[in-house]
Amino acid sequence: MSSAVEQSADLSDAPARPGRRPAAVLQGVALALGLLLMIGGFALIAVDYRPYKIPTASMHPTLQIGDTVLARKVGGAVGRGDVVVFRDQAWGGELMVKRVVAVGGDTVATTAADHRLTVNGQPVDEPYLATQGRQGEDFSVTVPQGRLFLLGDNRVGSLDSRTHLEVDGGTVPATAVEARVEATLLPFGRTGLLDRTTAFDGFAGPRAADPGPLEPAAYASVAGAALIVVTSAVGGVAGLVRRARRGRSS
């Protein structure tokens, strides 16, 4: 009987086991948030975007030979000014990257005086061109509905709609477009979003699209990874400090 009483007394005198420290809880929450941001941002980019390699100088200076770009899969209409990735069997079936300058119903041509590009009789100011001035041989094409007229930004070194005028006026089906280029990924010195052109904003009809979720998704991934690294580092340092204190107290 006395033994049972003594055991009961010992248990009542033992200190209560502390719960999980708030710092450990905060560390777990921070790690979970970082993981969510990193995986969520990466998943969004992986689902919506595809990488493409630029094989020629036809889009210089906007894009250069060897650039790896990220292009968003097209889910809606393509507008004038968009830089797109497309494949058309009439052009050899190879993946190409060009800029849309006219859509179905447009009449696209060059001016007789200074050979500037015109759409529906209105000259277009194109600040993205490699060189201003002559665009090659004069042409005038009315784009059929559901088709696009595409040119390279390097007008003196691009095989584009002007080269294929004998087939549907050099136009390609809008359905041939696979994706819209939004950023340069590699090389790292050129990494960044493509500037949206305002060259066609004064025209009625579809314009160059606004950027998709690439930038916020990339920031989320980087922020998540940084949060994981910082939280892990802080947790490791805190653990070392606790062990050092226990060593001194013992």
CSV table of N, CA, C and O in Angstrom, one decimal, residues 79-158:
chain,number,residue,atom,x,y,z
A,79,GLY,N,-3.4,37.9,-81.8
A,79,GLY,CA,-3.6,39.3,-82.2
A,79,GLY,C,-2.4,39.8,-83.0
A,79,GLY,O,-1.3,39.2,-83.0
A,80,ARG,N,-2.6,40.9,-83.6
A,80,ARG,CA,-1.5,41.6,-84.4
A,80,ARG,C,-0.4,42.0,-83.4
A,80,ARG,O,-0.7,42.6,-82.3
A,81,GLY,N,0.8,41.7,-83.7
A,81,GLY,CA,2.0,42.0,-82.8
A,81,GLY,C,2.5,40.8,-82.0
A,81,GLY,O,3.6,40.9,-81.4
A,82,ASP,N,1.7,39.8,-81.8
A,82,ASP,CA,2.1,38.6,-81.1
A,82,ASP,C,3.2,37.9,-81.8
A,82,ASP,O,3.2,37.7,-83.0
A,83,VAL,N,4.2,37.5,-81.0
A,83,VAL,CA,5.3,36.6,-81.5
A,83,VAL,C,4.9,35.2,-81.2
A,83,VAL,O,4.6,34.8,-80.1
A,84,VAL,N,4.7,34.4,-82.3
A,84,VAL,CA,4.1,33.0,-82.1
A,84,VAL,C,5.0,31.9,-82.7
A,84,VAL,O,5.8,32.2,-83.5
A,85,VAL,N,4.8,30.8,-82.1
A,85,VAL,CA,5.4,29.5,-82.6
A,85,VAL,C,4.3,28.8,-83.4
A,85,VAL,O,3.2,28.6,-82.9
A,86,PHE,N,4.7,28.4,-84.7
A,86,PHE,CA,3.7,27.7,-85.5
A,86,PHE,C,4.3,26.7,-86.4
A,86,PHE,O,5.6,26.7,-86.6
A,87,ARG,N,3.5,25.9,-87.0
A,87,ARG,CA,4.0,24.8,-87.9
A,87,ARG,C,3.0,24.7,-89.0
A,87,ARG,O,1.8,24.5,-88.8
A,88,ASP,N,3.4,25.0,-90.3
A,88,ASP,CA,2.5,24.9,-91.4
A,88,ASP,C,3.2,24.0,-92.5
A,88,ASP,O,4.3,24.2,-92.9
A,89,GLN,N,2.5,23.0,-92.9
A,89,GLN,CA,3.0,22.0,-93.9
A,89,GLN,C,3.4,22.7,-95.2
A,89,GLN,O,4.3,22.3,-95.9
A,90,ALA,N,2.6,23.8,-95.6
A,90,ALA,CA,3.0,24.5,-96.8
A,90,ALA,C,4.3,25.2,-96.7
A,90,ALA,O,4.9,25.6,-97.7
A,91,TRP,N,4.8,25.4,-95.5
A,91,TRP,CA,6.1,26.1,-95.3
A,91,TRP,C,7.2,25.0,-94.9
A,91,TRP,O,8.2,25.4,-94.4
A,92,GLY,N,6.9,23.8,-95.2
A,92,GLY,CA,7.9,22.7,-94.9
A,92,GLY,C,7.6,21.9,-93.6
A,92,GLY,O,8.4,21.0,-93.4
A,93,GLY,N,6.6,22.3,-92.8
A,93,GLY,CA,6.3,21.6,-91.6
A,93,GLY,C,7.2,21.7,-90.5
A,93,GLY,O,7.1,21.1,-89.5
A,94,GLU,N,8.2,22.7,-90.6
A,94,GLU,CA,9.1,22.9,-89.5
A,94,GLU,C,8.5,24.0,-88.5
A,94,GLU,O,7.7,24.8,-88.9
A,95,LEU,N,8.9,23.8,-87.2
A,95,LEU,CA,8.5,24.8,-86.2
A,95,LEU,C,9.2,26.2,-86.6
A,95,LEU,O,10.4,26.2,-86.8
A,96,MET,N,8.4,27.2,-86.6
A,96,MET,CA,8.9,28.6,-86.9
A,96,MET,C,8.4,29.6,-85.9
A,96,MET,O,7.4,29.4,-85.2
A,97,VAL,N,9.2,30.7,-85.7
A,97,VAL,CA,8.8,31.7,-84.8
A,97,VAL,C,8.8,33.0,-85.6
A,97,VAL,O,9.8,33.4,-86.2
A,98,LYS,N,7.6,33.7,-85.7
A,98,LYS,CA,7.4,34.9,-86.4
A,98,LYS,C,6.5,35.8,-85.7
A,98,LYS,O,5.9,35.4,-84.7
A,99,ARG,N,6.3,37.1,-86.2
A,99,ARG,CA,5.4,38.0,-85.6
A,99,ARG,C,4.2,38.2,-86.5
A,99,ARG,O,4.3,38.3,-87.7
A,100,VAL,N,3.0,38.1,-85.8
A,100,VAL,CA,1.7,38.3,-86.6
A,100,VAL,C,1.6,39.8,-86.9
A,100,VAL,O,1.7,40.6,-86.0
A,101,VAL,N,1.4,40.1,-88.2
A,101,VAL,CA,1.2,41.5,-88.5
A,101,VAL,C,-0.1,41.8,-89.1
A,101,VAL,O,-0.6,42.9,-89.3
A,102,ALA,N,-0.9,40.7,-89.5
A,102,ALA,CA,-2.2,40.9,-90.0
A,102,ALA,C,-3.0,39.7,-89.7
A,102,ALA,O,-2.5,38.6,-89.7
A,103,VAL,N,-4.3,39.9,-89.5
A,103,VAL,CA,-5.3,38.8,-89.2
A,103,VAL,C,-6.3,38.7,-90.3
A,103,VAL,O,-6.4,39.6,-91.2
A,104,GLY,N,-7.2,37.8,-90.2
A,104,GLY,CA,-8.3,37.6,-91.2
A,104,GLY,C,-9.1,38.8,-91.5
A,104,GLY,O,-9.5,39.5,-90.6
A,105,GLY,N,-9.2,39.2,-92.8
A,105,GLY,CA,-9.9,40.4,-93.2
A,105,GLY,C,-9.1,41.6,-93.4
A,105,GLY,O,-9.5,42.6,-94.0
A,106,ASP,N,-7.8,41.6,-92.9
A,106,ASP,CA,-6.9,42.7,-93.1
A,106,ASP,C,-6.3,42.7,-94.5
A,106,ASP,O,-6.2,41.6,-95.2
A,107,THR,N,-6.0,43.9,-95.0
A,107,THR,CA,-5.2,44.0,-96.2
A,107,THR,C,-3.8,44.5,-95.8
A,107,THR,O,-3.7,45.6,-95.2
A,108,VAL,N,-2.8,43.7,-96.0
A,108,VAL,CA,-1.5,44.1,-95.6
A,108,VAL,C,-0.6,44.3,-96.8
A,108,VAL,O,-0.7,43.6,-97.8
A,109,ALA,N,0.2,45.4,-96.7
A,109,ALA,CA,0.9,45.8,-97.9
A,109,ALA,C,2.1,46.7,-97.5
A,109,ALA,O,2.4,46.9,-96.3
A,110,THR,N,2.9,47.1,-98.5
A,110,THR,CA,4.0,48.1,-98.2
A,110,THR,C,3.7,49.4,-99.0
A,110,THR,O,3.1,49.3,-100.1
A,111,THR,N,4.1,50.5,-98.4
A,111,THR,CA,3.9,51.8,-99.1
A,111,THR,C,4.8,51.9,-100.3
A,111,THR,O,6.0,51.5,-100.2
A,112,ALA,N,4.3,52.6,-101.3
A,112,ALA,CA,5.2,52.7,-102.5
A,112,ALA,C,6.3,53.7,-102.3
A,112,ALA,O,7.4,53.5,-102.9
A,113,ALA,N,6.1,54.7,-101.4
A,113,ALA,CA,7.1,55.7,-101.2
A,113,ALA,C,8.3,55.2,-100.4
A,113,ALA,O,9.4,55.3,-100.9
A,114,ASP,N,8.0,54.7,-99.2
A,114,ASP,CA,9.2,54.4,-98.3
A,114,ASP,C,9.1,52.9,-97.9
A,114,ASP,O,9.9,52.5,-97.1
A,115,HIS,N,8.2,52.1,-98.5
A,115,HIS,CA,8.2,50.7,-98.3
A,115,HIS,C,7.9,50.3,-96.8
A,115,HIS,O,8.3,49.3,-96.4
A,116,ARG,N,7.1,51.2,-96.2
A,116,ARG,CA,6.7,50.8,-94.8
A,116,ARG,C,5.5,49.9,-94.8
A,116,ARG,O,4.8,49.8,-95.8
A,117,LEU,N,5.4,49.1,-93.8
A,117,LEU,CA,4.3,48.1,-93.7
A,117,LEU,C,3.0,48.9,-93.4
A,117,LEU,O,3.0,49.9,-92.6
A,118,THR,N,2.0,48.5,-94.1
A,118,THR,CA,0.7,49.1,-93.9
A,118,THR,C,-0.4,48.0,-93.6
A,118,THR,O,-0.2,46.9,-94.2
A,119,VAL,N,-1.3,48.3,-92.8
A,119,VAL,CA,-2.4,47.4,-92.5
A,119,VAL,C,-3.7,48.2,-92.7
A,119,VAL,O,-3.9,49.2,-92.0
A,120,ASN,N,-4.5,47.7,-93.6
A,120,ASN,CA,-5.8,48.4,-94.0
A,120,ASN,C,-5.5,49.9,-94.4
A,120,ASN,O,-6.3,50.8,-94.0
A,121,GLY,N,-4.4,50.1,-95.1
A,121,GLY,CA,-4.0,51.4,-95.5
A,121,GLY,C,-3.3,52.3,-94.5
A,121,GLY,O,-2.9,53.4,-94.8
A,122,GLN,N,-3.2,51.8,-93.3
A,122,GLN,CA,-2.6,52.6,-92.2
A,122,GLN,C,-1.2,52.2,-92.0
A,122,GLN,O,-0.9,51.0,-91.7
A,123,PRO,N,-0.2,53.1,-92.1
A,123,PRO,CA,1.2,52.7,-91.8
A,123,PRO,C,1.4,52.3,-90.4
A,123,PRO,O,0.7,52.8,-89.5
A,124,VAL,N,2.3,51.3,-90.2
A,124,VAL,CA,2.6,50.8,-88.9
A,124,VAL,C,4.0,51.2,-88.5
A,124,VAL,O,5.0,50.9,-89.2
A,125,ASP,N,4.1,51.8,-87.3
A,125,ASP,CA,5.4,52.1,-86.7
A,125,ASP,C,5.9,50.8,-86.0
A,125,ASP,O,5.3,50.4,-85.0
A,126,GLU,N,7.0,50.3,-86.4
A,126,GLU,CA,7.5,49.0,-85.9
A,126,GLU,C,8.9,49.2,-85.2
A,126,GLU,O,9.9,49.0,-85.8
A,127,PRO,N,8.9,49.6,-83.9
A,127,PRO,CA,10.2,49.8,-83.2
A,127,PRO,C,11.0,48.6,-83.0
A,127,PRO,O,12.2,48.7,-82.7
A,128,TYR,N,10.4,47.4,-83.2
A,128,TYR,CA,11.1,46.2,-82.9
A,128,TYR,C,12.0,45.7,-84.1
A,128,TYR,O,12.7,44.7,-83.9
A,129,LEU,N,11.9,46.3,-85.2
A,129,LEU,CA,12.6,45.9,-86.4
A,129,LEU,C,14.2,46.0,-86.2
A,129,LEU,O,14.7,46.9,-85.6
A,130,ALA,N,14.9,45.1,-86.9
A,130,ALA,CA,16.3,45.1,-86.9
A,130,ALA,C,16.8,46.3,-87.6
A,130,ALA,O,17.8,47.0,-87.1
A,131,THR,N,16.3,46.6,-88.7
A,131,THR,CA,16.6,47.8,-89.5
A,131,THR,C,15.3,48.4,-90.0
A,131,THR,O,14.4,47.7,-90.5
A,132,GLN,N,15.2,49.7,-90.0
A,132,GLN,CA,14.0,50.4,-90.5
A,132,GLN,C,14.2,50.6,-92.0
A,132,GLN,O,15.3,50.5,-92.6
A,133,GLY,N,13.1,50.7,-92.7
A,133,GLY,CA,13.2,51.0,-94.1
A,133,GLY,C,12.6,49.8,-95.0
A,133,GLY,O,11.7,49.2,-94.6
A,134,ARG,N,13.3,49.6,-96.1
A,134,ARG,CA,12.8,48.6,-97.1
A,134,ARG,C,12.5,47.3,-96.5
A,134,ARG,O,13.3,46.7,-95.8
A,135,GLN,N,11.3,46.7,-96.9
A,135,GLN,CA,10.9,45.4,-96.4
A,135,GLN,C,11.1,44.3,-97.5
A,135,GLN,O,10.5,43.2,-97.3
A,136,GLY,N,11.8,44.6,-98.5
A,136,GLY,CA,11.9,43.6,-99.6
A,136,GLY,C,11.0,44.0,-100.8
A,136,GLY,O,10.6,45.2,-100.9
A,137,GLU,N,10.6,43.1,-101.6
A,137,GLU,CA,9.7,43.3,-102.7
A,137,GLU,C,8.3,43.8,-102.2
A,137,GLU,O,7.8,43.4,-101.2
A,138,ASP,N,7.7,44.8,-102.9
A,138,ASP,CA,6.4,45.3,-102.6
A,138,ASP,C,5.4,44.2,-102.7
A,138,ASP,O,5.5,43.3,-103.6
A,139,PHE,N,4.4,44.2,-101.8
A,139,PHE,CA,3.3,43.3,-101.9
A,139,PHE,C,2.0,43.9,-101.4
A,139,PHE,O,2.0,44.9,-100.7
A,140,SER,N,0.9,43.3,-101.7
A,140,SER,CA,-0.4,43.6,-101.1
A,140,SER,C,-1.2,42.4,-101.1
A,140,SER,O,-1.5,41.7,-102.1
A,141,VAL,N,-1.7,42.0,-99.9
A,141,VAL,CA,-2.4,40.7,-99.7
A,141,VAL,C,-3.6,41.0,-98.8
A,141,VAL,O,-3.5,41.7,-97.7
A,142,THR,N,-4.7,40.5,-99.2
A,142,THR,CA,-5.9,40.5,-98.3
A,142,THR,C,-6.0,39.1,-97.6
A,142,THR,O,-6.0,38.1,-98.3
A,143,VAL,N,-5.9,39.1,-96.3
A,143,VAL,CA,-5.8,37.9,-95.5
A,143,VAL,C,-7.1,37.3,-95.4
A,143,VAL,O,-8.1,37.9,-94.9
A,144,PRO,N,-7.3,36.0,-95.8
A,144,PRO,CA,-8.6,35.3,-95.7
A,144,PRO,C,-8.9,35.1,-94.2
A,144,PRO,O,-8.1,35.1,-93.3
A,145,GLN,N,-10.2,35.0,-93.9
A,145,GLN,CA,-10.7,34.8,-92.5
A,145,GLN,C,-10.1,33.5,-92.0
A,145,GLN,O,-9.9,32.5,-92.7
A,146,GLY,N,-9.7,33.5,-90.7
A,146,GLY,CA,-9.1,32.3,-90.1
A,146,GLY,C,-7.6,32.1,-90.4
A,146,GLY,O,-7.1,31.1,-90.0
A,147,ARG,N,-7.0,33.1,-91.1
A,147,ARG,CA,-5.6,32.9,-91.4
A,147,ARG,C,-4.8,34.1,-90.9
A,147,ARG,O,-5.4,35.2,-90.6
A,148,LEU,N,-3.5,34.0,-91.0
A,148,LEU,CA,-2.6,35.1,-90.4
A,148,LEU,C,-1.5,35.4,-91.4
A,148,LEU,O,-1.0,34.5,-92.2
A,149,PHE,N,-1.0,36.6,-91.4
A,149,PHE,CA,0.2,37.0,-92.2
A,149,PHE,C,1.3,37.3,-91.2
A,149,PHE,O,1.1,38.1,-90.3
A,150,LEU,N,2.4,36.6,-91.4
A,150,LEU,CA,3.5,36.6,-90.4
A,150,LEU,C,4.8,37.1,-91.0
A,150,LEU,O,5.2,36.7,-92.1
A,151,LEU,N,5.6,37.9,-90.3
A,151,LEU,CA,6.9,38.4,-90.7
A,151,LEU,C,7.9,38.3,-89.6
A,151,LEU,O,7.5,38.3,-88.4
A,152,GLY,N,9.2,38.2,-90.0
A,152,GLY,CA,10.2,38.2,-89.0
A,152,GLY,C,10.6,39.7,-88.7
A,152,GLY,O,10.4,40.5,-89.6
A,153,ASP,N,11.2,39.9,-87.5
A,153,ASP,CA,11.6,41.3,-87.2
A,153,ASP,C,12.8,41.7,-88.0
A,153,ASP,O,13.1,42.8,-88.2
A,154,ASN,N,13.6,40.7,-88.4
A,154,ASN,CA,14.8,40.9,-89.3
A,154,ASN,C,14.3,40.8,-90.7
A,154,ASN,O,14.4,39.8,-91.4
A,155,ARG,N,13.7,41.9,-91.3
A,155,ARG,CA,13.0,41.8,-92.6
A,155,ARG,C,14.0,41.5,-93.7
A,155,ARG,O,13.5,41.1,-94.8
A,156,VAL,N,15.3,41.7,-93.6
A,156,VAL,CA,16.2,41.5,-94.7
A,156,VAL,C,16.8,40.0,-94.6
A,156,VAL,O,17.5,39.6,-95.4
A,157,GLY,N,16.4,39.3,-93.5
A,157,GLY,CA,16.9,37.9,-93.4
A,157,GLY,C,15.9,37.0,-92.9
A,157,GLY,O,16.2,36.1,-92.1
A,158,SER,N,14.7,37.1,-93.3
A,158,SER,CA,13.6,36.3,-92.8
A,158,SER,C,12.8,35.6,-93.9
A,158,SER,O,12.3,36.3,-94.8
